[in-house]
mmCIF file of C-alpha atoms and ligand atoms in Angstrom:
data_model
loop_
_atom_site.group_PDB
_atom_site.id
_atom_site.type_symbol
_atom_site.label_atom_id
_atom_site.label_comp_id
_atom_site.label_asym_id
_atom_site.label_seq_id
_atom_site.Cartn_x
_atom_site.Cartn_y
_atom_site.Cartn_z
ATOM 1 C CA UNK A 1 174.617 199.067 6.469
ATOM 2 C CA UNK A 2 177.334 196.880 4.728
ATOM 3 C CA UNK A 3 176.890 196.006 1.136
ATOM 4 C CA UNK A 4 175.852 192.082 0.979
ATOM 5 C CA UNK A 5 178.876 190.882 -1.377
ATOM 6 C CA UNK A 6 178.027 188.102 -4.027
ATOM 7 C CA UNK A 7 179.908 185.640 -2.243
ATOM 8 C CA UNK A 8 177.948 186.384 1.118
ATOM 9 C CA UNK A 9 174.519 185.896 -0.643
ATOM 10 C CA UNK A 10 176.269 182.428 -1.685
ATOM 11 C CA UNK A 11 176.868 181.348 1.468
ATOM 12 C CA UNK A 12 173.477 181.792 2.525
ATOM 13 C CA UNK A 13 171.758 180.582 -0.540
ATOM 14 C CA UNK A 14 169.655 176.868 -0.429
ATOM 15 C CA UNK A 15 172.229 174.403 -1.890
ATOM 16 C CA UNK A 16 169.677 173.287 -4.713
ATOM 17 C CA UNK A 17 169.320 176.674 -5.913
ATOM 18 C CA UNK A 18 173.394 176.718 -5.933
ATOM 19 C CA UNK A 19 173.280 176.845 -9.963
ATOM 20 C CA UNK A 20 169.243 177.302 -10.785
ATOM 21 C CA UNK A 21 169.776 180.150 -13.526
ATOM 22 C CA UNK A 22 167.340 182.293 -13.706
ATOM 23 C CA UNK A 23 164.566 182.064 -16.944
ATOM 24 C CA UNK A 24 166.171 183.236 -20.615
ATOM 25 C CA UNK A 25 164.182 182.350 -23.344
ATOM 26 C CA UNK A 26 166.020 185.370 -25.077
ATOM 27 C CA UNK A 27 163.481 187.286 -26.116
ATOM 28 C CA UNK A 28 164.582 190.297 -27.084
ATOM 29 C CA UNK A 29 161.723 192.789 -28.712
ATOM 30 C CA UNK A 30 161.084 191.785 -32.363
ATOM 31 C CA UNK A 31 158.107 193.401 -35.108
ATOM 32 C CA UNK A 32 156.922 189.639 -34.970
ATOM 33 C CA UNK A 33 157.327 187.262 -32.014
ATOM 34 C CA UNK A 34 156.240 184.071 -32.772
ATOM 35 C CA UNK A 35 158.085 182.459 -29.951
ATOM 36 C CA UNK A 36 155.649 182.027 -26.910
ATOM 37 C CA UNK A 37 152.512 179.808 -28.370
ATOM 38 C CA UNK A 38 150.305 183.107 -27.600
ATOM 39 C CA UNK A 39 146.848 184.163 -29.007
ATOM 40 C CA UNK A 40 147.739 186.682 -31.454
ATOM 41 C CA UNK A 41 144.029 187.773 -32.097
ATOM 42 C CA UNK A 42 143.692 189.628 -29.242
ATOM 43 C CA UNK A 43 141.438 189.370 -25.980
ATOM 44 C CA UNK A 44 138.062 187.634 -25.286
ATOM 45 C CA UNK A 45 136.113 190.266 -25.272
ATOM 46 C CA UNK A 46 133.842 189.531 -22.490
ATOM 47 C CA UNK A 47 137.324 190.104 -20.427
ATOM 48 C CA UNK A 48 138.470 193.053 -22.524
ATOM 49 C CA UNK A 49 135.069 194.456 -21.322
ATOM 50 C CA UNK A 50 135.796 193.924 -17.632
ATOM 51 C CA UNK A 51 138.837 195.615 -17.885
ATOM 52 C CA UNK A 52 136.912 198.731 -19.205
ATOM 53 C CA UNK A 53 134.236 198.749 -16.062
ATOM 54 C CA UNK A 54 136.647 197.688 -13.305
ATOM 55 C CA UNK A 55 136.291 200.043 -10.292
ATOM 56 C CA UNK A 56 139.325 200.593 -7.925
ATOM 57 C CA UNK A 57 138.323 198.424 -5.263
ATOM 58 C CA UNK A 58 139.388 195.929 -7.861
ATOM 59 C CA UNK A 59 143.236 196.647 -7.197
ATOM 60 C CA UNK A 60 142.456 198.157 -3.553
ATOM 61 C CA UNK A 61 141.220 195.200 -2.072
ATOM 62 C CA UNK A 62 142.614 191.826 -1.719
ATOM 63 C CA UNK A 63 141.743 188.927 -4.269
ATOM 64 C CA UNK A 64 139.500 186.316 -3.153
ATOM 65 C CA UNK A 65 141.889 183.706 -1.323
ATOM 66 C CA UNK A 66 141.451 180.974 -4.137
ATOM 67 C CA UNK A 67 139.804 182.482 -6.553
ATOM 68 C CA UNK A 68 136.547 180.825 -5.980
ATOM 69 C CA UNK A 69 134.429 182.698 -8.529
ATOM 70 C CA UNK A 70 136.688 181.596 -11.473
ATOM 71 C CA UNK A 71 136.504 177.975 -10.430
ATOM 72 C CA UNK A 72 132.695 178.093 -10.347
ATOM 73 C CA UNK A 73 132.891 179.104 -13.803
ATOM 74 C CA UNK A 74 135.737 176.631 -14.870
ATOM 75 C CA UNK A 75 133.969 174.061 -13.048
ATOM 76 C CA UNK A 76 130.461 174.411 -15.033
ATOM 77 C CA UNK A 77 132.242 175.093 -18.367
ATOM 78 C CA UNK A 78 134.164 171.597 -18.014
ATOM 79 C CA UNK A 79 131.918 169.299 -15.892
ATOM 80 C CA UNK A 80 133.471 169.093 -12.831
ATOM 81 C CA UNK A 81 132.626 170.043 -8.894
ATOM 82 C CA UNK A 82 135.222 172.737 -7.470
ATOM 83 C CA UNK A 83 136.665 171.056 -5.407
ATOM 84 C CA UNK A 84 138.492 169.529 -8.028
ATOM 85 C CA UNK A 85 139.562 173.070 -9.230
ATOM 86 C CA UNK A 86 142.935 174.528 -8.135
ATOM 87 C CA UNK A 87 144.315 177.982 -9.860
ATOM 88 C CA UNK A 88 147.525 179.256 -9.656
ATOM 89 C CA UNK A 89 149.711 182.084 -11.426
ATOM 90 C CA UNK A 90 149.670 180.654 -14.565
ATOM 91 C CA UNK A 91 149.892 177.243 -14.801
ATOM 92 C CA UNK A 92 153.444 177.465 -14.389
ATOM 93 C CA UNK A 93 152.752 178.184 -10.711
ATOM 94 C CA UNK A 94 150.385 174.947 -10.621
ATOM 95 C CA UNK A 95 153.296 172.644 -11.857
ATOM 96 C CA UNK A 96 155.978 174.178 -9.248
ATOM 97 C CA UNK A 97 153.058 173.992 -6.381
ATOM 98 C CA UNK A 98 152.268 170.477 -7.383
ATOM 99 C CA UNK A 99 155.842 169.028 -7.356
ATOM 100 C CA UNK A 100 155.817 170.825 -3.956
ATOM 101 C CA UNK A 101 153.096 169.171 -3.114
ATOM 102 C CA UNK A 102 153.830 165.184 -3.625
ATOM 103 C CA UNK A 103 157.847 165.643 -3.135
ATOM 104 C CA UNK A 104 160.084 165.850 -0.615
ATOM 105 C CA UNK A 105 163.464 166.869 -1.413
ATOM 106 C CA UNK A 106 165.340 164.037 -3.048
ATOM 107 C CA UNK A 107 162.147 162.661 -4.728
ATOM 108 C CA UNK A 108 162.077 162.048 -8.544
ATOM 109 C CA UNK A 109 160.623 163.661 -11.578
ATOM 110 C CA UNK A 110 160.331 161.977 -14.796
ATOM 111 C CA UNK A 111 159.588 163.254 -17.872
ATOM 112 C CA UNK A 112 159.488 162.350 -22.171
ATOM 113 C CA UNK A 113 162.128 164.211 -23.615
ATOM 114 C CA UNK A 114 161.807 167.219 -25.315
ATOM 115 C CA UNK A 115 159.006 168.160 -23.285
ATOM 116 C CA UNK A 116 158.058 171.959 -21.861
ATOM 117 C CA UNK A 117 161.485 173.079 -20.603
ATOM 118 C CA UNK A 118 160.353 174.669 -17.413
ATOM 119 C CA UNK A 119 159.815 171.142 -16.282
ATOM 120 C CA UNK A 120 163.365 170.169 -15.198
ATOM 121 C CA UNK A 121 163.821 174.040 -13.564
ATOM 122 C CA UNK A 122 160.718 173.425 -11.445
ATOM 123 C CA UNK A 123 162.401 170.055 -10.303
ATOM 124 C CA UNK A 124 165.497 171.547 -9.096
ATOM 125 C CA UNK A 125 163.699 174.360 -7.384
ATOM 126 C CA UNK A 126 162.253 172.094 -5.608
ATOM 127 C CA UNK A 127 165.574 169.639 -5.044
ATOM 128 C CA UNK A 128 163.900 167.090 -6.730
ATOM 129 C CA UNK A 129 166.270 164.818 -8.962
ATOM 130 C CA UNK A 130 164.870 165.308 -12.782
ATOM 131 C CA UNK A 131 165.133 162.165 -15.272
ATOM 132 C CA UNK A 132 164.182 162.562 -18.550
ATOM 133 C CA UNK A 133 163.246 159.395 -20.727
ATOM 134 C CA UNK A 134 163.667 159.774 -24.531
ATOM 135 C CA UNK A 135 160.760 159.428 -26.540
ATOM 136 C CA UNK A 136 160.448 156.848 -28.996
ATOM 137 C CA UNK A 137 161.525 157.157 -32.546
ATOM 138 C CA UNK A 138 157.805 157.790 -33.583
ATOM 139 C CA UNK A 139 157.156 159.899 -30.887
ATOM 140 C CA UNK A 140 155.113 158.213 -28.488
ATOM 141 C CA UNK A 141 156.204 157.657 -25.190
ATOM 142 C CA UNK A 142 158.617 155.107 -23.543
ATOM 143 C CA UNK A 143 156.012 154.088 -21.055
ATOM 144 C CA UNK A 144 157.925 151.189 -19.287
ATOM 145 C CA UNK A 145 161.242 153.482 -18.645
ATOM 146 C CA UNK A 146 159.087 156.152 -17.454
ATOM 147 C CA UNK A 147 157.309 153.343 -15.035
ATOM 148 C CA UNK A 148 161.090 151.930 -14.398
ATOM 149 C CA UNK A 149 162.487 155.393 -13.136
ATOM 150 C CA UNK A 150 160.496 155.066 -9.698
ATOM 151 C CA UNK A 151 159.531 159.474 -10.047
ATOM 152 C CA UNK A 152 157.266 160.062 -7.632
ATOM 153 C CA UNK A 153 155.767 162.480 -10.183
ATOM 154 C CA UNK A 154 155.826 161.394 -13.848
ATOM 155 C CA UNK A 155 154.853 164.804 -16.483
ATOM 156 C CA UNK A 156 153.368 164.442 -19.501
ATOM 157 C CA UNK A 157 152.568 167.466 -21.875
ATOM 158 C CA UNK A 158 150.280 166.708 -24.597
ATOM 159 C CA UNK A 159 149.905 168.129 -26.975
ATOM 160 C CA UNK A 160 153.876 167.951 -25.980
ATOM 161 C CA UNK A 161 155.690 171.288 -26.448
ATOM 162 C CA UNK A 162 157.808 171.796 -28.715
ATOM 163 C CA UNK A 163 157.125 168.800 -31.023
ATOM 164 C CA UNK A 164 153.004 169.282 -31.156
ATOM 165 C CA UNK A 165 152.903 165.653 -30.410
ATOM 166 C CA UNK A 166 149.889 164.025 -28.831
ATOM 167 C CA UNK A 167 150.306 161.432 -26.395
ATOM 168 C CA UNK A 168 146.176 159.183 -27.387
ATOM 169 C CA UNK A 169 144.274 158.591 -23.840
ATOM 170 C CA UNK A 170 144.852 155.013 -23.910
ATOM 171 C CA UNK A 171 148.813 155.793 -23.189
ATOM 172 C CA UNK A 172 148.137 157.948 -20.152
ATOM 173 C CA UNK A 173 145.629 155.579 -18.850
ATOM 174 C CA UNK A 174 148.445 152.953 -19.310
ATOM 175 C CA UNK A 175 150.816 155.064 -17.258
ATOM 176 C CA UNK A 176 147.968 156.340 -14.678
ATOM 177 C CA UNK A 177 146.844 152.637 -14.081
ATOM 178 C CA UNK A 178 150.852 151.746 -13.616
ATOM 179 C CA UNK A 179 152.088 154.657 -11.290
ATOM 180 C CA UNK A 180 152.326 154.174 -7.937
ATOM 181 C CA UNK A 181 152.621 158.410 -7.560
ATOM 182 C CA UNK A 182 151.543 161.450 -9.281
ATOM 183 C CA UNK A 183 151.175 161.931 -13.069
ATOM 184 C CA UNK A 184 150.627 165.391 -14.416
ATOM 185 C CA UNK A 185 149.282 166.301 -17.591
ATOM 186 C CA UNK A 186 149.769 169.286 -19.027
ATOM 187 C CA UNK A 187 147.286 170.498 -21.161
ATOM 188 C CA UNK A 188 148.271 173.757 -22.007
ATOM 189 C CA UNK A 189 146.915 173.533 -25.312
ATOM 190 C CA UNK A 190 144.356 170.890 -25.490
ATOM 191 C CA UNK A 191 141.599 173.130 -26.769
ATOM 192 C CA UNK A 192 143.918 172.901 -30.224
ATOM 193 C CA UNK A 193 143.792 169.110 -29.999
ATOM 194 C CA UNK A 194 140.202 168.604 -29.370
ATOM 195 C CA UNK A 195 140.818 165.889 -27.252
ATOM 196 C CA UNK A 196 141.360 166.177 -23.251
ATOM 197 C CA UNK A 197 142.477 163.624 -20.495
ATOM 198 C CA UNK A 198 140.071 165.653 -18.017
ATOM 199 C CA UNK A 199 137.529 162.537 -18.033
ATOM 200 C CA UNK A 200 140.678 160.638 -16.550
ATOM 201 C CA UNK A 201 140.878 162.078 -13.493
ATOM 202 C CA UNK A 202 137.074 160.578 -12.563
ATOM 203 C CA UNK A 203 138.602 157.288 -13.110
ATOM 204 C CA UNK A 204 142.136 157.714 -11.380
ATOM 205 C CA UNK A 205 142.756 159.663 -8.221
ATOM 206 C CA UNK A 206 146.152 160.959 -8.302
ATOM 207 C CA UNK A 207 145.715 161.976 -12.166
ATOM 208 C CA UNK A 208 146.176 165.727 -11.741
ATOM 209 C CA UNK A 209 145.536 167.550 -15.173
ATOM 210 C CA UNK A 210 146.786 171.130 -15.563
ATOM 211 C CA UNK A 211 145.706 173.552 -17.796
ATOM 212 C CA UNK A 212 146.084 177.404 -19.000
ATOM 213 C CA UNK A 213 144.765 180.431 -19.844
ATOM 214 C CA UNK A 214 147.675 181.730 -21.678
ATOM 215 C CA UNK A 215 147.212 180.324 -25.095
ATOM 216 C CA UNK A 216 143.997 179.795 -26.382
ATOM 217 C CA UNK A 217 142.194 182.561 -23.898
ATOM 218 C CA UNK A 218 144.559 185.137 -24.730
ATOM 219 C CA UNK A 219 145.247 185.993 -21.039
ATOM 220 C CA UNK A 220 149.056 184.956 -20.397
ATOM 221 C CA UNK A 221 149.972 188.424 -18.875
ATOM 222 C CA UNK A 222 147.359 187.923 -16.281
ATOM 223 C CA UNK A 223 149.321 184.897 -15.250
ATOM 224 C CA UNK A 224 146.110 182.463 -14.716
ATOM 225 C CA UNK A 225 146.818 178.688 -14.853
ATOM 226 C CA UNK A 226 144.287 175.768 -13.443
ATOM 227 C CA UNK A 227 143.967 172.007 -12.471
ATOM 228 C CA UNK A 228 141.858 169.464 -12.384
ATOM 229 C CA UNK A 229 141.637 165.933 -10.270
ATOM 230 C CA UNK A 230 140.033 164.590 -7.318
ATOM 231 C CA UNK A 231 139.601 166.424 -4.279
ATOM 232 C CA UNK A 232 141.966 165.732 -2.386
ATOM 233 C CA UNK A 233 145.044 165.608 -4.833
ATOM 234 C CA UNK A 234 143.929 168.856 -5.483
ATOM 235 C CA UNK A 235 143.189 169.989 -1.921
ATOM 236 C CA UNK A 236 147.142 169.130 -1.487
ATOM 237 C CA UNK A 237 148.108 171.363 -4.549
ATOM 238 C CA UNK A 238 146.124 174.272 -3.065
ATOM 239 C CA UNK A 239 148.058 174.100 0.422
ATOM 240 C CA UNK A 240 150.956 174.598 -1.745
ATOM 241 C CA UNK A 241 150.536 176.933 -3.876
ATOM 242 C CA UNK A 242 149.213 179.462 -0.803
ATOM 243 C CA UNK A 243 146.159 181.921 -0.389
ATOM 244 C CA UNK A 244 145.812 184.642 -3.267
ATOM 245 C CA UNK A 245 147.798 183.525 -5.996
ATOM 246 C CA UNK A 246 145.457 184.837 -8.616
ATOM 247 C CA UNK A 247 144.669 188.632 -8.680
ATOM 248 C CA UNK A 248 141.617 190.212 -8.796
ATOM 249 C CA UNK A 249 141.388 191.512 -12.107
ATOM 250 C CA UNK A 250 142.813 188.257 -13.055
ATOM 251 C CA UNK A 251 139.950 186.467 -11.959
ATOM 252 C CA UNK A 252 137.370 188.701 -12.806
ATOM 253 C CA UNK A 253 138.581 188.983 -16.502
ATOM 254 C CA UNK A 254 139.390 184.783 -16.617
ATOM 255 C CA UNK A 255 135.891 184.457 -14.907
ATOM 256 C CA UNK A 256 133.743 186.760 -17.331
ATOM 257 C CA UNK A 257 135.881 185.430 -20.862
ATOM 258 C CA UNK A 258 134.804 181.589 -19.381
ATOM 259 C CA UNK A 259 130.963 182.582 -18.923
ATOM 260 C CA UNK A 260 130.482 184.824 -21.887
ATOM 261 C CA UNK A 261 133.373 184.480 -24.439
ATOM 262 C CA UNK A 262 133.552 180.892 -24.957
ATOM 263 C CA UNK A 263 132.189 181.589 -29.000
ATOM 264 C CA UNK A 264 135.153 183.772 -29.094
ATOM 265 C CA UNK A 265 137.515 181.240 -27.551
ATOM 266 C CA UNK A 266 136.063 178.360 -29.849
ATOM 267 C CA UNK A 267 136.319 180.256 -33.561
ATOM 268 C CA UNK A 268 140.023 181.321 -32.532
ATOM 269 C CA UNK A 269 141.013 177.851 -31.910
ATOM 270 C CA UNK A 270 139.134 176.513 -34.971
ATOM 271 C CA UNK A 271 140.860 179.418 -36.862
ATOM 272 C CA UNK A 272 144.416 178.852 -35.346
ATOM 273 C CA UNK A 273 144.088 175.047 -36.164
ATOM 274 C CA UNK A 274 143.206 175.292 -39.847
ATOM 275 C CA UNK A 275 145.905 177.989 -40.102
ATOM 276 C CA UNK A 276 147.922 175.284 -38.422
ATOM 277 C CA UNK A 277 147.508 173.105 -41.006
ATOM 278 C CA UNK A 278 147.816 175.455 -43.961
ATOM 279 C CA UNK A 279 151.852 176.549 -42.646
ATOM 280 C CA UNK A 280 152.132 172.452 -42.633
ATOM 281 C CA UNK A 281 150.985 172.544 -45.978
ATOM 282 C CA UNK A 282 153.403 175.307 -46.950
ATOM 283 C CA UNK A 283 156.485 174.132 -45.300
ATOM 284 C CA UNK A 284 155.647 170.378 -46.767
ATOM 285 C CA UNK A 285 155.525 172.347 -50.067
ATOM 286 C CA UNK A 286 159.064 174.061 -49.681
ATOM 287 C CA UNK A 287 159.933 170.204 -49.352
ATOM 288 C CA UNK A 288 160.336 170.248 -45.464
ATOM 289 C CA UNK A 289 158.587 167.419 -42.610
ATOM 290 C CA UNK A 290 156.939 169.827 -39.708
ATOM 291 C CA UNK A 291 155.575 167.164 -37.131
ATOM 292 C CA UNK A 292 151.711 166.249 -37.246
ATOM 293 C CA UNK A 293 150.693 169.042 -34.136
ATOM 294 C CA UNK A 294 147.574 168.844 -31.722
ATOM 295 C CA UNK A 295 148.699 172.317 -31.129
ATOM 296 C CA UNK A 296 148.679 176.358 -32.199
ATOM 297 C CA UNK A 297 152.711 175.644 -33.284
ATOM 298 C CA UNK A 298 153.980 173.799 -35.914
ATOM 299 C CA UNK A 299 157.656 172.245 -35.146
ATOM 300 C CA UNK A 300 159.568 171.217 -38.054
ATOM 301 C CA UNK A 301 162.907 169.626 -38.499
ATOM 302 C CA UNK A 302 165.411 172.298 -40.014
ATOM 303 C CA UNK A 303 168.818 171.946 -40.519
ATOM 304 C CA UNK A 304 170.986 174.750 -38.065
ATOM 305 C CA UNK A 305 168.145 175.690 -36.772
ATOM 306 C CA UNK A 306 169.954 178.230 -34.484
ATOM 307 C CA UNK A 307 171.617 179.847 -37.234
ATOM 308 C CA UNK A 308 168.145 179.964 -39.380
ATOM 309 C CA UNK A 309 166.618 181.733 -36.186
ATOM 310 C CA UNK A 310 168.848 184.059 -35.982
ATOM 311 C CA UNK A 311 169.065 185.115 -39.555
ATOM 312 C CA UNK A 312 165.190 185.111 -39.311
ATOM 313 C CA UNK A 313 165.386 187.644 -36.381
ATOM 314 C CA UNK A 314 167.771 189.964 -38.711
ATOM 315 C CA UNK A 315 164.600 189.908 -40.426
ATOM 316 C CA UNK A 316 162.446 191.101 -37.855
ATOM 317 C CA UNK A 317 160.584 187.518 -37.048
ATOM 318 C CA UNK A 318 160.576 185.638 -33.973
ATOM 319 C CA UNK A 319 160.600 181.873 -33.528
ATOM 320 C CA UNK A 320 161.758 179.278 -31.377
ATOM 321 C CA UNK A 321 164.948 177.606 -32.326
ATOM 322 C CA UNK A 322 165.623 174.009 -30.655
ATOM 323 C CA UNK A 323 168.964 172.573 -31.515
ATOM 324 C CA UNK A 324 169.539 168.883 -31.557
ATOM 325 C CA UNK A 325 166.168 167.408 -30.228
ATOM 326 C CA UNK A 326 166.300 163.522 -30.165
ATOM 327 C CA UNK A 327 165.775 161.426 -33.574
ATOM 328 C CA UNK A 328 164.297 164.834 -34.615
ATOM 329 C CA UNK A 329 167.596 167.035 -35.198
ATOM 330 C CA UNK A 330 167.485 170.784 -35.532
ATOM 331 C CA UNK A 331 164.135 171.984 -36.071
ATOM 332 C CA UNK A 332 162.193 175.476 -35.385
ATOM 333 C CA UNK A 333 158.401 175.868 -33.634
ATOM 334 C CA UNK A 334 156.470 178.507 -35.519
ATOM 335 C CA UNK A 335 153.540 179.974 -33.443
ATOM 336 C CA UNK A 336 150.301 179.864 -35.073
ATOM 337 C CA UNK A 337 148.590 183.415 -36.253
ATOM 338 C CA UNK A 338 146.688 185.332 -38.756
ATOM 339 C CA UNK A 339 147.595 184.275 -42.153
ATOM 340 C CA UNK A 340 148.986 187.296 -43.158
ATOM 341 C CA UNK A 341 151.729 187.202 -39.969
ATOM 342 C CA UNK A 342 152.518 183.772 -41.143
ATOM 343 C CA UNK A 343 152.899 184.802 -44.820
ATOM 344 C CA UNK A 344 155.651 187.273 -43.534
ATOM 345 C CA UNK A 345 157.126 184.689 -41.669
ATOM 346 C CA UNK A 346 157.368 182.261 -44.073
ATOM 347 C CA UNK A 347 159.083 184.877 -46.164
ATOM 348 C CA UNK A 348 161.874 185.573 -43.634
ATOM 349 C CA UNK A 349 162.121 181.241 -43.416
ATOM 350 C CA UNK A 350 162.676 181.215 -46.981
ATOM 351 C CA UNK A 351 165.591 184.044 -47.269
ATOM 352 C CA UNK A 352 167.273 182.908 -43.728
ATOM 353 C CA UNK A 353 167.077 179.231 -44.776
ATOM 354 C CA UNK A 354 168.892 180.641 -48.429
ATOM 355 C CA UNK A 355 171.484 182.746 -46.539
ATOM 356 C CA UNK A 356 171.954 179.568 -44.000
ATOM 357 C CA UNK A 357 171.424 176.677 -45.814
ATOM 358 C CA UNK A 358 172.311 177.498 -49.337
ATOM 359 C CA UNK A 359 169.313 176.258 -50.193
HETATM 360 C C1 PLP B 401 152.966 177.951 -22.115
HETATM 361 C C2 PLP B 401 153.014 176.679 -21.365
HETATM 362 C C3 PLP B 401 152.730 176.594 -19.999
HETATM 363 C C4 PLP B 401 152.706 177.791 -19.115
HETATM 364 O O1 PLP B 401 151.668 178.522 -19.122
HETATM 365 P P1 PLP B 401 151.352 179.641 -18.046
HETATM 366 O O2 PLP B 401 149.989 179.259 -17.652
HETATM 367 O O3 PLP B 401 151.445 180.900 -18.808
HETATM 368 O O4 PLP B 401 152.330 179.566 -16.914
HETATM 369 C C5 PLP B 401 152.683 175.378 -19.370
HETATM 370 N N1 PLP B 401 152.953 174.260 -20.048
HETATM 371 C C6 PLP B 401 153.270 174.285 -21.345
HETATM 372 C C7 PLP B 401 153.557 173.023 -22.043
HETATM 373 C C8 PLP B 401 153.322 175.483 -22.035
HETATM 374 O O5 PLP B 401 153.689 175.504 -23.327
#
């Protein structure tokens, strides 16, 4: 057998994957990674307890096809029928399957910009052409030049990573009511916000809201991501993403931390959201402006953010630099923890902001 040469896999390459790079958040091991929006208090423990009693079946056996069992139990814990449940791996796999779904190649995607950055690399993988639409100056979104782009698929994360922004109902019902194609909503981390566009989807049929259990479940290694909207938007979104998509552990843990762990679910989030607002408070008191956030990250405006990051990470602390976001400059997103991770975060902000900033 010859060696396949670089230039050989080239030729035979799909022409929109030409230059898709592959993912690099770079993130390199740290003592403290507050990068990824992640539950840092652990596990649910109803799911930590499955993964105790498991037999081997479990990882012998095929997973259910689509993961039936766990949308039973997201479907009574949020008030809707299954059939307007769709899983994927990780919700990341929901977004790709769903642009997959209502596109051909050549169709648009439109976006707010800064939004979730995997957004734009799902488009091309699916040679879709990406437009992104600047927010507005206070945040909210430009809701006629979203309408005006013609994107078969308009995406709208709220609360929006990075900024924490959230985009009220009566905006998305605005777009919904306006859109002649899809609009997603990601929800990744709407149990922060308290407030959901699920009800939506009742009232518009090609409102498809995705959601995850990466953040506030604690489960983003097992990869488990979800929608919501009417049958058959859904129905399409399921022929896409394919049979067994979720594992069987994955399920089974998701499944048993939905029926029994919800308390545990509910006092993280509480806990992560006044913790939220104390690092606000903190950073406001070191005379900085973090964004009001919906969210379990605070994002605040920060000048050479890059360079504060990095000095930060000398320091043994993770977070997430973003340089030059519109009307908002440099700024860095903190993940929200226990207090005392923040404290030693905040302690690494102060010396790399000295050693950068002079300040
Ligand atoms: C983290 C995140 C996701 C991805 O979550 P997975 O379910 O782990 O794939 C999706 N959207 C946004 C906005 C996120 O921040």
């Amino acid at each position: 057998m010859r060696t396949t040469t670089r230039d050989e896999r080239l030729a035979v390459a799909r022409a929109a994957y030409a230059d898709v790079p592959l993912y690099d958040p770079k993130r390199s091991p740290v003592a403290l990674d507050l990068t990824d929006n992640t539950n840092l208090w652990g596990v649910p423990p109803a799911a930590e307890q499955v993964l105790r009693t498991v037999t081997s079946p479990v990882i012998t056996r095929y997973p259910s096809l689509y993961a039936g069992d766990l949308k039973q139990a997201l479907g009574e814990w949020l008030g809707v029928t299954t059939d307007m449940l769709v899983t994927g791996c990780g919700s990341d796999d929901v977004l790709d399957s769903a642009m997959r779904a209502f596109c051909d190649p050549g169709d648009g995607v439109a976006a707010s910009v800064p939004t979730f950055a995997m957004v734009p690399i799902f488009a091309r993988m699916n040679d879709l052409v990406y437009t992104g639409i600047t927010e507005k100056e206070d945040h909210t979104l430009d809701v006629p030049a979203l309408l005006a782009t013609g994107a078969k698929v308009i995406y709208v994360c709220t609360p929006n990573n990075p900024t924490g922004c959230v985009t009220p109902l009566a905006t998305l019902r605005e777009v919904a009511s306006q859109h002649d194609g899809v609009l997603i909503v990601d929800e990744a981390y709407a149990e922060f916000a308290g407030v959901s566009a699920v009800a939506l989807v009742h009232e518009f049929p090609r409102v498809l809201v995705v959601r995850t259990m990466s953040k506030a479940f604690g489960l983003a290694g097992l990869r488990i991501g979800y929608a919501i909207g009417h049958p058959a938007l859904v129905a399409e979104v399921e022929k896409s993403r394919g049979p067994y998509k979720v594992t069987a552990l994955g399920e089974q843990m998701a499944t048993a931390a939905v029926r029994e762990s919800m308390d545990w679910v509910q006092e993280h989030v509480a806990l992560a959201v006044s913790l939220r607002e104390q690092l606000a408070d903190a950073l406001r008191a070191r005379g900085f402006a973090p964004l009001p956030s919906g969210a379990n990250f605070v994002c605040v405006p920060v000048p050479n953010a890059v360079a504060v990051g990095q000095a930060m990470r000398a320091r043994g602390v993770a977070v997430r630099p973003f340089p030059d976001l519109p009307h908002i400059g440099d700024a860095l997103r903190f993940s929200v923890g226990p207090w005392t991770l923040l404290e030693t975060c905040l302690a690494a902000f102060d010396a790399a902001h000295a050693e950068v900033n002079g300040a």
